[in-house]
Structures are given as C-alpha cells and as structure tokens.
Amino acid sequence: MPSIGTLIVGAGHAGAQAAASLRQFGYDKPITLLTEETDPPYERPPLSKDYLARDKTFDAILLRPASFWASKNITLTLGQRAVAIDAAGHVLHTADGTAITYETLIWAAGGHARRLACTGHHLTGIHTIRTRADVDLMQAELAHTETVAVIGGGYIGLEAAAVLRKLGKSVVVIEMQDRVLARVAGPALSRFYEEEHRLHGVTLLLNTAVDCIEERDGRAAGVRLANGTIIAAEMIVVGVGIIPAVAPLREAGAAGANGIDVDDHCRTSLPDIYAIGDCAAHINPYAPAGQRIRLESVQNANDQAAIAAKSIIAAATGAPAPQYDAVPWFWSNQYDLRLQTIGLSTGYDDTVLRGDPAARSFSLIYLRAGQVIALDCVNATRDYVQGKPLVVNRRIIDKALLADTAIPLKTHG
Amino acid sequence: MPILTITNLAGATCDVSAPATGSVMEAIRGAGFDELAALCGGCLSCATCHVIVHPDDFARLAPMSADENDLLDGSDERTPTSRLSCQIPFTEALSGLRVTIAKDG
C-alpha cells in the first residue's frame, strides 16, 4: 500500500481535521487517514454525555458524513494499528505487516484510557470511556446494572455520573484527592460540582483510594477501598486520564517525556513528522512561561490540525509557517449545568468568584501575578464570551471590579 | 425533505435536502461542507457554526436565546442576521431557507 503524500495516524478530532484542512487549503497529494478504530471519524465529547445517554445516535456524532472522505479523495484506513516507524526511510509499519511510505506523517493518535493496575483490573464489567466501542460495551451492560462505581472525579467521571443518574442508576464516585476536578479547576468550582452531584443523588467519596476490584463469578462485583470498605457495584467506570499513544514515535527516536514534543508549527524532532492533539507536548502561550503541556481538548486538536496542515503546505512552497497560539477553550455539560472555560488555569495564584454559585450561574476567574489567565463559567455564557479578551490580553483588573456582576466583563476588555 | 440553500466561503451556492429532524448545522455538516467547524457538536458551547441568514428569511426563524446572542457577540463577523446554525431546528416549514457560512463558522 504505497502512499506518497501525507499519512495521518489517528482519526479523532485532530487527525480528521488535519485531513480536511489539508484539502481545504489546497493540498493535492494523496492523504491517508489511518486508525485502529473501526469507525469513521466521530466526535468524542458526546461519548460521556449525549451518546452515553442515547440522546444522540452514532450517525449524529459523525464528524463528517461517511461519503465526505471519498469525496475529498482522502483514503480512510480503518482497523489498522501503527506499530513502527522508520523515520529516515519515511515508512510506517502496521500491525498486519503493511509498510506505508509517506512524504509527511502527522501523528494524531491521541491516547488510550488509563486503566487500573490493582488486583482485578482485568475483570469484565470494568469500563473506560474513550471510544465508541467503549460506550457501546457499557450500554450493553447497563440494562442489567443498578449500581455503578465511578473511579475518578475528573470531567469524564463526573459527566458519566450525571448521565448514569439520569438513567436511574445508583452512582458512587470515588476520588483520591480531597476534591473533584482537583487537577483542572479551583476549589470553588470543585465544591460547587460536588454539591450538585450530591443533590442529584450521587454518593461522593473524596480522599478515597482504591485497593482492588472485587470479583464474583469472573465479573467485577465492587470496589474494595484502601480502608477496607467494599462498594458493591455491577459496573465500574474508570475515568483516570489517558496515556499518550506514542510508542512507535518514541521508539523511532522522537523527543518527548510526556507525549511527543513539538515546536510551534507542530513539528516533532523527527524529519517530516508532525504531532497534534492530545499527544502533542507543546509550549502553550497561555501556560506558565516556557511550560510544555499536553492539552486534551477539541479546541487544541482542531487548531493544531490547522497549523500542521498550513505548515505542511508552507514547507512545500517555502512560505512562512503559522505559529500555534490559539486561546484554549473547553466545555463540560453535567445535568443542566453548562461549564465553559476560556484560557488555562495552570499555575494560578489567586481566584475571584463572580456571581453566586447558589444561583447556579457564576464564574470563577483565575489570576496569575495579577493577570487574568482563565475563567470557568457555569451557566454564564456572557462571562465566557466577554472574558476571552481579558485572557488574550492578560489584563490586570482590580479584583473587586472583576467580582462585581453589575459591571459586564467587556467593560474591562 | 425540506431544502436548504447554502452559500460557502468561496461564494458558491447549492441546494441540499436534509431531514427535518436535526438542526441547520447538522444539515450543512451532513451535506459535506468542510468550512463549518461546529466544534462543540451543537451544544451551544462555542460559536463555530456561525451562519448569516438571508435577510428575507430571518423573520421565519424563532427568536434566539440570550446565550446564543452572547456567543454571537464574541464574533467579529457578526451581522444583523447572524445565527448559530446548531440552534435552528430544520423543519418542513423552513424549506427554502438561505444561509451563508460565516468566515468563523
């Protein structure tokens, strides 16, 4: 299967958009989009929300209609896993022994859901939420499930908990830290979401470590906590992050400790190989100065895809390549709460609460050295929109003024 | 199925028929237009499905919500007939609707 042109590994938001962007910007060589999944590109965020709730069908979450790829002369290669790369020879090897020659490679393989390492981690009834296949497996078991233990109080775990409550399941969320969303948000946001989940009937166990998974008849039957308590559950959902899927690139010599390092054109340290999306460790202008981060979001996947596509086209023509400097944004829907985030709160040293959480509409504004660096806006779209210029321009504004809901944020822009 | 008239960024116009069960965003995406990002998938969390409705058709649409209005306010491309296409249910009654994909759509 020779393919002189661009080979894209991974067909999530990043890979799919890279293919679409290349064509949109006029790239006329062959494009192959290769994924280990057996489905054409689809949206991942609904997996823990509308798709899990069956409010949306699979067709409704396809990123493009099935006919799109052929119409753009993009070859979709499904069910194929990349296993090795000969970077000097520009050849990628797949698990079935195929060697694919490329001119340019875009690595957009994202990550695999991190799994438990404790006793019982392999049992049937333990689920992760990363792919359509994951959620289809969950759904097949949900009909005969009454109680679900969710391990991990991050966005995936909390979104799943909200849907599972809506489906009438008993839900226990087990979180090792002393608050939910500890890695991604400030305490005020954590406390608000904890209260909401409790009000919706979720049992929240904070500061709680897992010892092992209990087994009965070859299936998971519950979670044994470090303190010896057993939480009985027919289903266990593990939402403890991802492990970047980068082994072939790493073995080929690409630099990177957490994911694969890329420059601001999304180029790796290997010739003609780009990396984008969840696995791309980049210097983000919205993170603390010089800090290399991976950003797991649709925004990052999409914007890095466009940068890689433009850079590939620019490299062919000798034109200057654009730099990645997009402002991060993110969303999470739980119950009737719409969280919208602008900026990155990483490294914040102060926060301002704007509005009243009890009114279920408020924003948490993050500051670093006085500058506005991010906003978490709950049912507060206006703050989200008007806060963006404050983040982009690193505005320094009196905290009392930021907190005053009578003053629109655009006043400070 | 109702007909939607779509003008893309290059200025080319075409008619597509789409099921009267989804949104205008889904009708545009389903027709294979690659300029409409619609990044949040239609949950009113971004503004990347921005379209400009033909002025003569604008009054045929139900009024927008405060959140949609706020999100559109964040766009430099907003016009008096801008809408987020994910917020317009596509129905038989809307057949013949004319929309142009906005530059930031």
Short mmCIF file of N, CA, C and O in Angstrom, two decimals, chain A residues 150-243:
data_model
loop_
_atom_site.label_atom_id
_atom_site.label_comp_id
_atom_site.label_asym_id
_atom_site.label_seq_id
_atom_site.Cartn_x
_atom_site.Cartn_y
_atom_site.Cartn_z
N VAL A 150 -17.89 4.86 39.94
CA VAL A 150 -17.05 5.63 39.02
C VAL A 150 -15.76 5.95 39.74
O VAL A 150 -15.78 6.59 40.80
N ILE A 151 -14.64 5.50 39.20
CA ILE A 151 -13.35 5.78 39.82
C ILE A 151 -12.72 6.97 39.10
O ILE A 151 -12.40 6.90 37.91
N GLY A 152 -12.58 8.08 39.83
CA GLY A 152 -12.02 9.29 39.23
C GLY A 152 -13.07 10.38 39.12
O GLY A 152 -14.08 10.20 38.46
N GLY A 153 -12.82 11.49 39.80
CA GLY A 153 -13.76 12.62 39.79
C GLY A 153 -13.28 13.74 38.88
O GLY A 153 -13.32 14.91 39.26
N GLY A 154 -12.82 13.40 37.70
CA GLY A 154 -12.49 14.41 36.68
C GLY A 154 -13.71 14.64 35.79
O GLY A 154 -14.81 14.20 36.10
N TYR A 155 -13.50 15.35 34.69
CA TYR A 155 -14.64 15.67 33.83
C TYR A 155 -15.33 14.42 33.29
O TYR A 155 -16.56 14.33 33.30
N ILE A 156 -14.56 13.44 32.81
CA ILE A 156 -15.18 12.24 32.22
C ILE A 156 -16.01 11.51 33.27
O ILE A 156 -17.16 11.14 33.03
N GLY A 157 -15.44 11.34 34.45
CA GLY A 157 -16.14 10.61 35.50
C GLY A 157 -17.41 11.34 35.94
O GLY A 157 -18.45 10.72 36.12
N LEU A 158 -17.31 12.66 36.08
CA LEU A 158 -18.48 13.43 36.54
C LEU A 158 -19.55 13.49 35.45
O LEU A 158 -20.75 13.41 35.74
N GLU A 159 -19.14 13.64 34.20
CA GLU A 159 -20.14 13.66 33.12
C GLU A 159 -20.85 12.32 33.04
O GLU A 159 -22.08 12.25 32.89
N ALA A 160 -20.08 11.24 33.16
CA ALA A 160 -20.69 9.91 33.14
C ALA A 160 -21.64 9.73 34.33
O ALA A 160 -22.74 9.21 34.18
N ALA A 161 -21.21 10.21 35.50
CA ALA A 161 -22.06 10.09 36.69
C ALA A 161 -23.39 10.81 36.47
O ALA A 161 -24.46 10.30 36.84
N ALA A 162 -23.34 11.99 35.86
CA ALA A 162 -24.57 12.76 35.61
C ALA A 162 -25.51 11.98 34.69
O ALA A 162 -26.72 11.89 34.93
N VAL A 163 -24.96 11.39 33.63
CA VAL A 163 -25.79 10.63 32.69
C VAL A 163 -26.35 9.38 33.39
O VAL A 163 -27.53 9.06 33.25
N LEU A 164 -25.51 8.71 34.15
CA LEU A 164 -25.95 7.47 34.80
C LEU A 164 -27.05 7.74 35.82
O LEU A 164 -27.97 6.93 35.99
N ARG A 165 -26.99 8.88 36.49
CA ARG A 165 -28.08 9.24 37.41
C ARG A 165 -29.36 9.47 36.61
O ARG A 165 -30.44 9.03 37.00
N LYS A 166 -29.22 10.14 35.48
CA LYS A 166 -30.39 10.40 34.63
C LYS A 166 -31.01 9.09 34.16
O LYS A 166 -32.23 8.98 34.00
N LEU A 167 -30.16 8.08 33.96
CA LEU A 167 -30.66 6.77 33.52
C LEU A 167 -31.18 5.95 34.70
O LEU A 167 -31.56 4.79 34.55
N GLY A 168 -31.15 6.54 35.89
CA GLY A 168 -31.75 5.89 37.05
C GLY A 168 -30.82 4.96 37.81
O GLY A 168 -31.28 4.19 38.67
N LYS A 169 -29.53 5.00 37.53
CA LYS A 169 -28.60 4.12 38.23
C LYS A 169 -28.17 4.75 39.56
O LYS A 169 -28.12 5.97 39.71
N SER A 170 -27.83 3.89 40.52
CA SER A 170 -27.17 4.37 41.74
C SER A 170 -25.71 4.59 41.38
O SER A 170 -25.09 3.74 40.73
N VAL A 171 -25.17 5.74 41.79
CA VAL A 171 -23.80 6.08 41.38
C VAL A 171 -22.96 6.47 42.59
O VAL A 171 -23.38 7.29 43.41
N VAL A 172 -21.79 5.85 42.67
CA VAL A 172 -20.80 6.22 43.68
C VAL A 172 -19.56 6.70 42.95
O VAL A 172 -19.02 5.99 42.09
N VAL A 173 -19.12 7.93 43.24
CA VAL A 173 -17.88 8.44 42.63
C VAL A 173 -16.77 8.38 43.67
O VAL A 173 -16.92 8.87 44.79
N ILE A 174 -15.68 7.75 43.29
CA ILE A 174 -14.54 7.56 44.20
C ILE A 174 -13.37 8.41 43.70
O ILE A 174 -12.89 8.23 42.57
N GLU A 175 -12.94 9.35 44.53
CA GLU A 175 -11.87 10.28 44.12
C GLU A 175 -10.76 10.26 45.16
O GLU A 175 -11.01 10.39 46.36
N MET A 176 -9.53 10.13 44.69
CA MET A 176 -8.38 10.02 45.59
C MET A 176 -8.05 11.37 46.25
O MET A 176 -7.63 11.43 47.40
N GLN A 177 -8.23 12.47 45.49
CA GLN A 177 -7.92 13.80 46.02
C GLN A 177 -9.01 14.24 47.00
O GLN A 177 -10.05 13.61 47.13
N ASP A 178 -8.78 15.41 47.62
CA ASP A 178 -9.76 15.90 48.59
C ASP A 178 -10.89 16.68 47.93
O ASP A 178 -11.77 17.22 48.60
N ARG A 179 -10.87 16.75 46.60
CA ARG A 179 -11.97 17.40 45.88
C ARG A 179 -12.02 16.89 44.45
O ARG A 179 -11.01 16.38 43.93
N VAL A 180 -13.20 17.01 43.82
CA VAL A 180 -13.31 16.63 42.41
C VAL A 180 -12.63 17.70 41.56
O VAL A 180 -12.40 18.83 42.01
N LEU A 181 -12.32 17.37 40.33
CA LEU A 181 -11.72 18.31 39.37
C LEU A 181 -10.45 18.95 39.92
O LEU A 181 -10.08 20.06 39.52
N ALA A 182 -9.77 18.25 40.83
CA ALA A 182 -8.63 18.85 41.53
C ALA A 182 -7.50 19.24 40.57
O ALA A 182 -6.80 20.22 40.78
N ARG A 183 -7.35 18.49 39.48
CA ARG A 183 -6.25 18.71 38.56
C ARG A 183 -6.53 19.89 37.62
O ARG A 183 -5.60 20.46 37.05
N VAL A 184 -7.80 20.23 37.44
CA VAL A 184 -8.14 21.16 36.36
C VAL A 184 -8.85 22.43 36.79
O VAL A 184 -9.02 23.35 35.99
N ALA A 185 -9.29 22.50 38.05
CA ALA A 185 -10.09 23.66 38.43
C ALA A 185 -9.82 24.06 39.88
O ALA A 185 -9.23 23.30 40.65
N GLY A 186 -10.26 25.25 40.23
CA GLY A 186 -10.07 25.76 41.58
C GLY A 186 -11.09 25.17 42.55
O GLY A 186 -12.13 24.64 42.15
N PRO A 187 -10.80 25.27 43.86
CA PRO A 187 -11.67 24.66 44.87
C PRO A 187 -13.12 25.12 44.81
O PRO A 187 -14.03 24.32 45.03
N ALA A 188 -13.37 26.39 44.49
CA ALA A 188 -14.76 26.86 44.47
C ALA A 188 -15.57 26.11 43.42
O ALA A 188 -16.75 25.78 43.64
N LEU A 189 -14.95 25.81 42.28
CA LEU A 189 -15.66 25.07 41.24
C LEU A 189 -15.86 23.62 41.69
O LEU A 189 -16.94 23.04 41.50
N SER A 190 -14.83 23.07 42.32
CA SER A 190 -14.93 21.69 42.82
C SER A 190 -16.08 21.55 43.81
O SER A 190 -16.91 20.65 43.71
N ARG A 191 -16.13 22.50 44.76
CA ARG A 191 -17.18 22.42 45.80
C ARG A 191 -18.57 22.53 45.19
O ARG A 191 -19.52 21.86 45.61
N PHE A 192 -18.70 23.40 44.19
CA PHE A 192 -19.99 23.57 43.53
C PHE A 192 -20.44 22.27 42.87
O PHE A 192 -21.57 21.81 43.05
N TYR A 193 -19.53 21.65 42.12
CA TYR A 193 -19.91 20.41 41.42
C TYR A 193 -20.15 19.26 42.39
O TYR A 193 -21.01 18.40 42.17
N GLU A 194 -19.39 19.24 43.47
CA GLU A 194 -19.63 18.19 44.49
C GLU A 194 -21.06 18.31 45.03
O GLU A 194 -21.79 17.32 45.14
N GLU A 195 -21.45 19.54 45.36
CA GLU A 195 -22.78 19.77 45.90
C GLU A 195 -23.87 19.38 44.88
O GLU A 195 -24.86 18.74 45.24
N GLU A 196 -23.66 19.76 43.63
CA GLU A 196 -24.64 19.43 42.59
C GLU A 196 -24.80 17.91 42.45
O GLU A 196 -25.92 17.40 42.35
N HIS A 197 -23.69 17.21 42.43
CA HIS A 197 -23.78 15.76 42.28
C HIS A 197 -24.45 15.12 43.49
O HIS A 197 -25.25 14.19 43.34
N ARG A 198 -24.15 15.65 44.68
CA ARG A 198 -24.83 15.10 45.88
C ARG A 198 -26.33 15.36 45.79
O ARG A 198 -27.14 14.48 46.10
N LEU A 199 -26.71 16.58 45.38
CA LEU A 199 -28.13 16.90 45.26
C LEU A 199 -28.83 16.00 44.24
O LEU A 199 -30.02 15.74 44.34
N HIS A 200 -28.08 15.53 43.25
CA HIS A 200 -28.66 14.64 42.25
C HIS A 200 -28.55 13.17 42.67
O HIS A 200 -28.80 12.27 41.86
N GLY A 201 -28.13 12.94 43.91
CA GLY A 201 -28.16 11.57 44.43
C GLY A 201 -26.89 10.78 44.27
O GLY A 201 -26.88 9.57 44.54
N VAL A 202 -25.82 11.42 43.84
CA VAL A 202 -24.54 10.71 43.71
C VAL A 202 -23.88 10.62 45.09
O VAL A 202 -23.87 11.59 45.84
N THR A 203 -23.34 9.46 45.40
CA THR A 203 -22.53 9.32 46.61
C THR A 203 -21.08 9.63 46.24
O THR A 203 -20.52 9.00 45.36
N LEU A 204 -20.53 10.66 46.91
CA LEU A 204 -19.18 11.09 46.58
C LEU A 204 -18.24 10.67 47.69
O LEU A 204 -18.45 11.03 48.85
N LEU A 205 -17.20 9.94 47.34
CA LEU A 205 -16.19 9.56 48.33
C LEU A 205 -14.89 10.26 47.96
O LEU A 205 -14.24 9.89 46.98
N LEU A 206 -14.53 11.28 48.74
CA LEU A 206 -13.29 12.02 48.50
C LEU A 206 -12.18 11.45 49.38
O LEU A 206 -12.44 10.68 50.30
N ASN A 207 -10.94 11.85 49.10
CA ASN A 207 -9.80 11.35 49.88
C ASN A 207 -9.83 9.82 49.97
O ASN A 207 -9.49 9.25 51.00
N THR A 208 -10.27 9.19 48.93
CA THR A 208 -10.52 7.74 48.99
C THR A 208 -9.72 7.00 47.94
O THR A 208 -9.88 7.23 46.74
N ALA A 209 -8.86 6.12 48.40
CA ALA A 209 -8.03 5.34 47.49
C ALA A 209 -8.64 3.97 47.27
O ALA A 209 -9.32 3.44 48.14
N VAL A 210 -8.38 3.41 46.10
CA VAL A 210 -8.89 2.09 45.75
C VAL A 210 -7.82 1.04 46.07
O VAL A 210 -6.65 1.22 45.74
N ASP A 211 -8.25 -0.04 46.71
CA ASP A 211 -7.32 -1.13 46.98
C ASP A 211 -7.34 -2.14 45.84
O ASP A 211 -6.33 -2.45 45.24
N CYS A 212 -8.55 -2.63 45.50
CA CYS A 212 -8.65 -3.61 44.41
C CYS A 212 -10.09 -3.72 43.96
O CYS A 212 -10.99 -3.15 44.56
N ILE A 213 -10.29 -4.47 42.89
CA ILE A 213 -11.64 -4.73 42.39
C ILE A 213 -12.06 -6.11 42.88
O ILE A 213 -11.32 -7.09 42.75
N GLU A 214 -13.23 -6.17 43.46
CA GLU A 214 -13.77 -7.43 43.97
C GLU A 214 -14.34 -8.25 42.81
O GLU A 214 -14.92 -7.70 41.87
N GLU A 215 -14.18 -9.57 42.91
CA GLU A 215 -14.65 -10.45 41.84
C GLU A 215 -15.75 -11.39 42.33
O GLU A 215 -15.73 -11.84 43.47
N ARG A 216 -16.73 -11.61 41.44
CA ARG A 216 -17.72 -12.66 41.72
C ARG A 216 -18.09 -13.30 40.39
O ARG A 216 -18.46 -12.59 39.45
N ASP A 217 -17.97 -14.59 40.29
CA ASP A 217 -18.28 -15.34 39.06
C ASP A 217 -17.55 -14.78 37.85
O ASP A 217 -18.11 -14.67 36.75
N GLY A 218 -16.31 -14.39 38.06
CA GLY A 218 -15.50 -13.92 36.94
C GLY A 218 -15.77 -12.49 36.52
O GLY A 218 -15.18 -12.00 35.56
N ARG A 219 -16.68 -11.82 37.22
CA ARG A 219 -17.01 -10.42 36.89
C ARG A 219 -16.65 -9.50 38.05
O ARG A 219 -16.57 -9.94 39.19
N ALA A 220 -16.49 -8.23 37.72
CA ALA A 220 -16.31 -7.24 38.77
C ALA A 220 -17.59 -7.15 39.58
O ALA A 220 -18.69 -7.14 39.02
N ALA A 221 -17.44 -7.12 40.90
CA ALA A 221 -18.63 -7.07 41.76
C ALA A 221 -18.58 -5.87 42.70
O ALA A 221 -19.52 -5.62 43.45
N GLY A 222 -17.48 -5.12 42.65
CA GLY A 222 -17.39 -3.96 43.52
C GLY A 222 -15.96 -3.48 43.65
O GLY A 222 -15.04 -4.05 43.06
N VAL A 223 -15.82 -2.43 44.44
CA VAL A 223 -14.51 -1.82 44.64
C VAL A 223 -14.17 -1.93 46.12
O VAL A 223 -14.95 -1.51 46.98
N ARG A 224 -12.99 -2.51 46.41
CA ARG A 224 -12.54 -2.51 47.79
C ARG A 224 -11.65 -1.28 47.99
O ARG A 224 -10.67 -1.08 47.28
N LEU A 225 -12.04 -0.46 48.95
CA LEU A 225 -11.30 0.76 49.22
C LEU A 225 -10.09 0.46 50.10
O LEU A 225 -10.02 -0.59 50.76
N ALA A 226 -9.16 1.42 50.16
CA ALA A 226 -7.94 1.23 50.95
C ALA A 226 -8.27 1.04 52.42
O ALA A 226 -7.55 0.38 53.16
N ASN A 227 -9.41 1.61 52.87
CA ASN A 227 -9.78 1.46 54.29
C ASN A 227 -10.55 0.17 54.55
O ASN A 227 -11.06 -0.04 55.65
N GLY A 228 -10.65 -0.68 53.53
CA GLY A 228 -11.28 -1.98 53.71
C GLY A 228 -12.75 -2.03 53.34
O GLY A 228 -13.32 -3.12 53.17
N THR A 229 -13.39 -0.89 53.22
CA THR A 229 -14.80 -0.86 52.84
C THR A 229 -14.98 -1.41 51.43
O THR A 229 -14.14 -1.19 50.56
N ILE A 230 -16.07 -2.13 51.23
CA ILE A 230 -16.37 -2.62 49.88
C ILE A 230 -17.59 -1.87 49.35
O ILE A 230 -18.65 -1.82 49.99
N ILE A 231 -17.41 -1.26 48.17
CA ILE A 231 -18.52 -0.61 47.48
C ILE A 231 -19.02 -1.59 46.43
O ILE A 231 -18.36 -1.83 45.41
N ALA A 232 -20.19 -2.19 46.68
CA ALA A 232 -20.72 -3.16 45.73
C ALA A 232 -21.22 -2.44 44.48
O ALA A 232 -21.89 -1.41 44.58
N ALA A 233 -20.87 -2.94 43.32
CA ALA A 233 -21.33 -2.33 42.06
C ALA A 233 -21.20 -3.36 40.96
O ALA A 233 -20.22 -4.10 40.90
N GLU A 234 -22.21 -3.41 40.09
CA GLU A 234 -22.14 -4.35 38.96
C GLU A 234 -21.30 -3.79 37.83
O GLU A 234 -20.87 -4.52 36.94
N MET A 235 -21.15 -2.46 37.83
CA MET A 235 -20.35 -1.84 36.77
C MET A 235 -19.37 -0.86 37.40
O MET A 235 -19.71 -0.17 38.37
N ILE A 236 -18.17 -0.83 36.84
CA ILE A 236 -17.15 0.09 37.32
C ILE A 236 -16.64 0.90 36.14
O ILE A 236 -16.24 0.33 35.10
N VAL A 237 -16.71 2.22 36.26
CA VAL A 237 -16.23 3.10 35.20
C VAL A 237 -14.95 3.77 35.69
O VAL A 237 -14.93 4.37 36.76
N VAL A 238 -13.90 3.64 34.91
CA VAL A 238 -12.60 4.19 35.29
C VAL A 238 -12.33 5.44 34.45
O VAL A 238 -12.19 5.35 33.23
N GLY A 239 -12.29 6.57 35.13
CA GLY A 239 -12.01 7.83 34.43
C GLY A 239 -10.82 8.50 35.08
O GLY A 239 -10.96 9.45 35.84
N VAL A 240 -9.63 7.97 34.80
CA VAL A 240 -8.42 8.47 35.48
C VAL A 240 -7.39 8.96 34.46
O VAL A 240 -6.19 8.85 34.68
N GLY A 241 -7.89 9.50 33.35
CA GLY A 241 -6.98 10.12 32.40
C GLY A 241 -6.55 9.19 31.28
O GLY A 241 -7.05 8.07 31.15
N ILE A 242 -5.66 9.71 30.45
CA ILE A 242 -5.18 8.92 29.31
C ILE A 242 -3.66 8.77 29.37
O ILE A 242 -2.97 9.51 30.06
N ILE A 243 -3.21 7.78 28.64
CA ILE A 243 -1.77 7.60 28.41
C ILE A 243 -1.54 7.90 26.92
O ILE A 243 -2.18 7.29 26.06
#
